[in-house]
PDB file of C-alpha atoms in Angstrom:
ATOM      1  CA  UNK A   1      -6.489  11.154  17.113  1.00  0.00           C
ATOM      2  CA  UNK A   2      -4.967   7.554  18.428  1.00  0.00           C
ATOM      3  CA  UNK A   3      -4.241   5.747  15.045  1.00  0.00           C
ATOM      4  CA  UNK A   4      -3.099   2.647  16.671  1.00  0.00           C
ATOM      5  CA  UNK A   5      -1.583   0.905  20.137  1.00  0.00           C
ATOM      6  CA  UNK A   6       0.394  -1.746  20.955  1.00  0.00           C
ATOM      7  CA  UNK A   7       1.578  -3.081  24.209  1.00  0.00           C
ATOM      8  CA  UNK A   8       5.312  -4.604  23.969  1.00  0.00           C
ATOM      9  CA  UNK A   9       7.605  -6.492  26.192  1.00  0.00           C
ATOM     10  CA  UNK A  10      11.126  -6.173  26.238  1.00  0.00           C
ATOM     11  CA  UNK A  11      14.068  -7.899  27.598  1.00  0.00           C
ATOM     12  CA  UNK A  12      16.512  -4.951  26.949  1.00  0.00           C
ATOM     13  CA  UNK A  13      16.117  -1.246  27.876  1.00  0.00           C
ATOM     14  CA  UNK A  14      16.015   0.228  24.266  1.00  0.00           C
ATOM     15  CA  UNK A  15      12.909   0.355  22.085  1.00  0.00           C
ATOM     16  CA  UNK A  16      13.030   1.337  18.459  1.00  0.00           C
ATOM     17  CA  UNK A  17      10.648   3.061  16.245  1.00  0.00           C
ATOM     18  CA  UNK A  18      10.793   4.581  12.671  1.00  0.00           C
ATOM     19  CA  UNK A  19      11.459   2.694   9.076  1.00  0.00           C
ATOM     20  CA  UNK A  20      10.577  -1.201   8.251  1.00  0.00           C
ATOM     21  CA  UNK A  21      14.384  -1.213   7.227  1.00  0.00           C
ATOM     22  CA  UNK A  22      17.288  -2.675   9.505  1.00  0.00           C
ATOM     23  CA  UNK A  23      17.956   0.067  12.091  1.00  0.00           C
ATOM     24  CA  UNK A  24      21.657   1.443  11.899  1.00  0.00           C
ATOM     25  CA  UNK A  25      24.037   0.026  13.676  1.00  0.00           C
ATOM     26  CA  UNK A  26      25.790   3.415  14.617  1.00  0.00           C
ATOM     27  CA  UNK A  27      22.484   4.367  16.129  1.00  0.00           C
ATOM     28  CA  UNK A  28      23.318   4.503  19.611  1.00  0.00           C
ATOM     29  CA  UNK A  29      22.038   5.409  22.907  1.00  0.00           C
ATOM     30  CA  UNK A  30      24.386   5.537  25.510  1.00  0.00           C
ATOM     31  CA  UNK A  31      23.051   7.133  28.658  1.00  0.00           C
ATOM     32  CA  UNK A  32      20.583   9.387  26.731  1.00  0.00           C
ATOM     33  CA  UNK A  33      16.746   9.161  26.930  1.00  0.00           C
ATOM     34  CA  UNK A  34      16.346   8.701  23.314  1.00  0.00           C
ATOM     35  CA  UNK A  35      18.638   8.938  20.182  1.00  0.00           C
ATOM     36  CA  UNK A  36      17.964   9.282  16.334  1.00  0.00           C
ATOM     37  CA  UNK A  37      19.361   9.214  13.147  1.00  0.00           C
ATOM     38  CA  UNK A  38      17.462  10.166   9.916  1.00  0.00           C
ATOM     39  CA  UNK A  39      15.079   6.968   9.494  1.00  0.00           C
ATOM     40  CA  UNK A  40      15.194   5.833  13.046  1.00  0.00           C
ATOM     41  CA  UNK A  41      14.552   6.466  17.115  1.00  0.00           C
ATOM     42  CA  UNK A  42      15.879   4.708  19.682  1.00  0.00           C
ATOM     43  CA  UNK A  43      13.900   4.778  23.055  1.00  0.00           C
ATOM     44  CA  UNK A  44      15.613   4.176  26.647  1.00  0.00           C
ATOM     45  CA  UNK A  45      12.583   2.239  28.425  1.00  0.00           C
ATOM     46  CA  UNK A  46      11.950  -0.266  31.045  1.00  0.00           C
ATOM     47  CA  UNK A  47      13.000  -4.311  30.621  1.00  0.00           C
ATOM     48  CA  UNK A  48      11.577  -6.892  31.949  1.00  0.00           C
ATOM     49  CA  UNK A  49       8.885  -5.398  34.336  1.00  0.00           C
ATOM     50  CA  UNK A  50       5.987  -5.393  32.295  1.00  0.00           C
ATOM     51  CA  UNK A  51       4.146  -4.360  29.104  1.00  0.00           C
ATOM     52  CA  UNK A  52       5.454  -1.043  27.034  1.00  0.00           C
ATOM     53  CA  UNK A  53       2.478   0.843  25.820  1.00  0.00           C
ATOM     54  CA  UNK A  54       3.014   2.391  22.865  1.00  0.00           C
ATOM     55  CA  UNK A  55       0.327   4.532  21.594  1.00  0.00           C
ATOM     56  CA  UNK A  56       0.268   6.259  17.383  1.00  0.00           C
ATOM     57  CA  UNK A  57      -1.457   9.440  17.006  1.00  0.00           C
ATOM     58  CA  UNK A  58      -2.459  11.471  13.848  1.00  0.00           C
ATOM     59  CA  UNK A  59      -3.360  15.400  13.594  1.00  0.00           C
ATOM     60  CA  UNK A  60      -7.022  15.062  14.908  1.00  0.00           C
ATOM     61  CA  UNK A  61     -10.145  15.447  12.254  1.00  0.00           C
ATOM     62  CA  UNK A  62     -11.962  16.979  14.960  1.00  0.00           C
ATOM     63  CA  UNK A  63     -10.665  18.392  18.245  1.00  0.00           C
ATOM     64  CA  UNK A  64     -12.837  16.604  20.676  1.00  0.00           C
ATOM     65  CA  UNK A  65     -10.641  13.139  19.997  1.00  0.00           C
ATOM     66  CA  UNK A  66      -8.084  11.779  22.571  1.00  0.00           C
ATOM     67  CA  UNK A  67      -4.711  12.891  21.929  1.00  0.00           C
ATOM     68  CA  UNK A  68      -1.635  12.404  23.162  1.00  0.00           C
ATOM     69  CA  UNK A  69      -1.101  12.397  26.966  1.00  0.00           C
ATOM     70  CA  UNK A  70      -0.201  16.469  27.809  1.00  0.00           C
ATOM     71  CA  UNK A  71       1.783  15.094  30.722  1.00  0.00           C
ATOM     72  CA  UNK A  72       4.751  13.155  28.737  1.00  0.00           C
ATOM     73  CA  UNK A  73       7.914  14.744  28.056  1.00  0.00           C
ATOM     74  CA  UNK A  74       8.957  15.165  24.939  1.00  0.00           C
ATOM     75  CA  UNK A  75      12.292  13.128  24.456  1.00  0.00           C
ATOM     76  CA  UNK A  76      12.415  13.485  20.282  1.00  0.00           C
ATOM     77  CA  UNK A  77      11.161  15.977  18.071  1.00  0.00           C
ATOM     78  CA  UNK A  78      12.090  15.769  14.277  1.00  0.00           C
ATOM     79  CA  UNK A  79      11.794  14.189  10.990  1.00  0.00           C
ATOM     80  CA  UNK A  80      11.933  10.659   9.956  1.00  0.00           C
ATOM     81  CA  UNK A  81      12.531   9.837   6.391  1.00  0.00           C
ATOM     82  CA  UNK A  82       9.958   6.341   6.004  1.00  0.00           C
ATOM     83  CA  UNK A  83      10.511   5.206   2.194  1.00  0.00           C
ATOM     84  CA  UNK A  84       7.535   2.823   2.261  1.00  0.00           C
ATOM     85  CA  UNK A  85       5.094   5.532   4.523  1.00  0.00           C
ATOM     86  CA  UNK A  86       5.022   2.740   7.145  1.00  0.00           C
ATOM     87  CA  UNK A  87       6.402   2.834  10.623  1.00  0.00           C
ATOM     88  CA  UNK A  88       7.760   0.218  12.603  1.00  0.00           C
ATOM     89  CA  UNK A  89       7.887  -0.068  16.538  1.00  0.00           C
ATOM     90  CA  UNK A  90      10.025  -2.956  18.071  1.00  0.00           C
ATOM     91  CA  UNK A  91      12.322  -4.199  20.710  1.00  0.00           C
ATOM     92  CA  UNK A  92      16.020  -4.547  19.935  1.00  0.00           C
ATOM     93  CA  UNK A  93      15.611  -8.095  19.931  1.00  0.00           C
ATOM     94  CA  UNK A  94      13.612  -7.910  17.118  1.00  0.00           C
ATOM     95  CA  UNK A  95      10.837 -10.392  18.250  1.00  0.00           C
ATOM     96  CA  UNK A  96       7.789  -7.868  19.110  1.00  0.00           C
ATOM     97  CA  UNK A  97       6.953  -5.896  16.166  1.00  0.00           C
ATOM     98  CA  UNK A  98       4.167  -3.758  15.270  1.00  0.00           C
ATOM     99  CA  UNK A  99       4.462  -1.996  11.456  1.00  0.00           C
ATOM    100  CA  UNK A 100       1.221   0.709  11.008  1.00  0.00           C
ATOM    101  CA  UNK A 101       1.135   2.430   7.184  1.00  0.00           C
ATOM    102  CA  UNK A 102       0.926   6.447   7.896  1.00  0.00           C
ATOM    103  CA  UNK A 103       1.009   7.449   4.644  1.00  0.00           C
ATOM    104  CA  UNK A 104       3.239   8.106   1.379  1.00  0.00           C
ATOM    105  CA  UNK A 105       6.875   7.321   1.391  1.00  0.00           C
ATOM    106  CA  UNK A 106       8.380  10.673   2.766  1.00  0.00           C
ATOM    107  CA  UNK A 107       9.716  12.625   5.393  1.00  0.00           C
ATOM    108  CA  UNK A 108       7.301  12.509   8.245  1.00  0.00           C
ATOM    109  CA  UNK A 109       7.382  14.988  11.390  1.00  0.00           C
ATOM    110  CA  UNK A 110       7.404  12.851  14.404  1.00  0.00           C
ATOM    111  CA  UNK A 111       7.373  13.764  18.007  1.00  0.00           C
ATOM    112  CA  UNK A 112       8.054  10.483  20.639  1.00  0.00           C
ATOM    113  CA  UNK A 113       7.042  11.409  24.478  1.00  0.00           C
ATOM    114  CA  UNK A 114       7.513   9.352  27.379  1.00  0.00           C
ATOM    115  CA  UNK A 115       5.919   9.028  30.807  1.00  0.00           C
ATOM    116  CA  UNK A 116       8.751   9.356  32.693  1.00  0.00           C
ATOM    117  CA  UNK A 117      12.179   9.377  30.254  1.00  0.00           C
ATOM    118  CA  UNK A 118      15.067   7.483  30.711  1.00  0.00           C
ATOM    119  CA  UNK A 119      14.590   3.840  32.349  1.00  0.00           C
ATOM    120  CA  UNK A 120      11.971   3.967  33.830  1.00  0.00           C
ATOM    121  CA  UNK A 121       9.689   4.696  30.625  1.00  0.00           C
ATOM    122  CA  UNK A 122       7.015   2.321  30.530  1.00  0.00           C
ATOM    123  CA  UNK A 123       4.593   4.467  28.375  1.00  0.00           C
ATOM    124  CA  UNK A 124       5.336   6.318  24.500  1.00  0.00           C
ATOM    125  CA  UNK A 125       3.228   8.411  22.887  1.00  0.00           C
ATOM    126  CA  UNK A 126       4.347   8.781  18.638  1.00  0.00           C
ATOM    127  CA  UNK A 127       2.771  11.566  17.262  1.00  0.00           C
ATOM    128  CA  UNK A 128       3.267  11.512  13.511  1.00  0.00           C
ATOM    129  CA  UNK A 129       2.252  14.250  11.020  1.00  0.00           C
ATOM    130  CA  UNK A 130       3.259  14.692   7.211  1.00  0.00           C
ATOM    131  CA  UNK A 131       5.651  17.979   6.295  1.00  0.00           C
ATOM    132  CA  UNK A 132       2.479  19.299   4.716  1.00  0.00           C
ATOM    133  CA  UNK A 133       0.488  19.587   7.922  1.00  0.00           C
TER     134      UNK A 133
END
């Protein structure tokens, strides 16, 4: 079930998602899709050609909801540690930023798709799920 969207420009070709903290400095891309560390991922996307849309999904109440688009490919797949149970989606630049509470402070299973990965990603699907689930 889509939780929340957000449609984000960027100037560079990196978007980050994960805790409302600062976002590592040693967290870095280089020619990789995506990259993570254990409170953060770091998104290769497309600058300055448009809107990112970034869409939030939780485990759906009832399977008839949209979910996340079956096309994407899958460019993270792991646990996020979020120690306020909010997560925050932003450029680099730090002046676009959306923050959506998901729950408890915790560990969080999160899975980030992409339309097309690399830079030419204009479209990210965050599917977020407690450990419990």
């Amino acid at each position: 079930m889509q939780i929340a969207g957000v449609d984000i420009y960027v100037n560079h070709p990196v978007l980050h998602l994960g805790a409302t903290d600062w976002v590592p400095l040693s967290l870095a891309l280089d020619t990789a899709p995506a990259a993570s560390c254990d409170t953060h991922v770091a998104v290769r996307v497309r600058p300055q050609r448009g809107l990112i849309k970034v869409r939030l999904f939780a485990p759906p109440d009832d399977p008839q909801t949209e979910g996340p688009d079956a096309e994407f490919i899958t460019v993270f797949d792991g646990s996020l540690l979020l120690p306020d149970g909010r997560i925050a989606v932003g450029d680099v630049e730090q002046l676009t930023r959306f923050v959506r509470r998901v729950g408890d402070r915790g560990q969080f299973n999160v899975r980030v798709a992409v339309n097309a990965p690399g830079p030419d990603a204009s479209a990210i699907d965050i599917i977020i799920t407690s450990p419990s689930k």
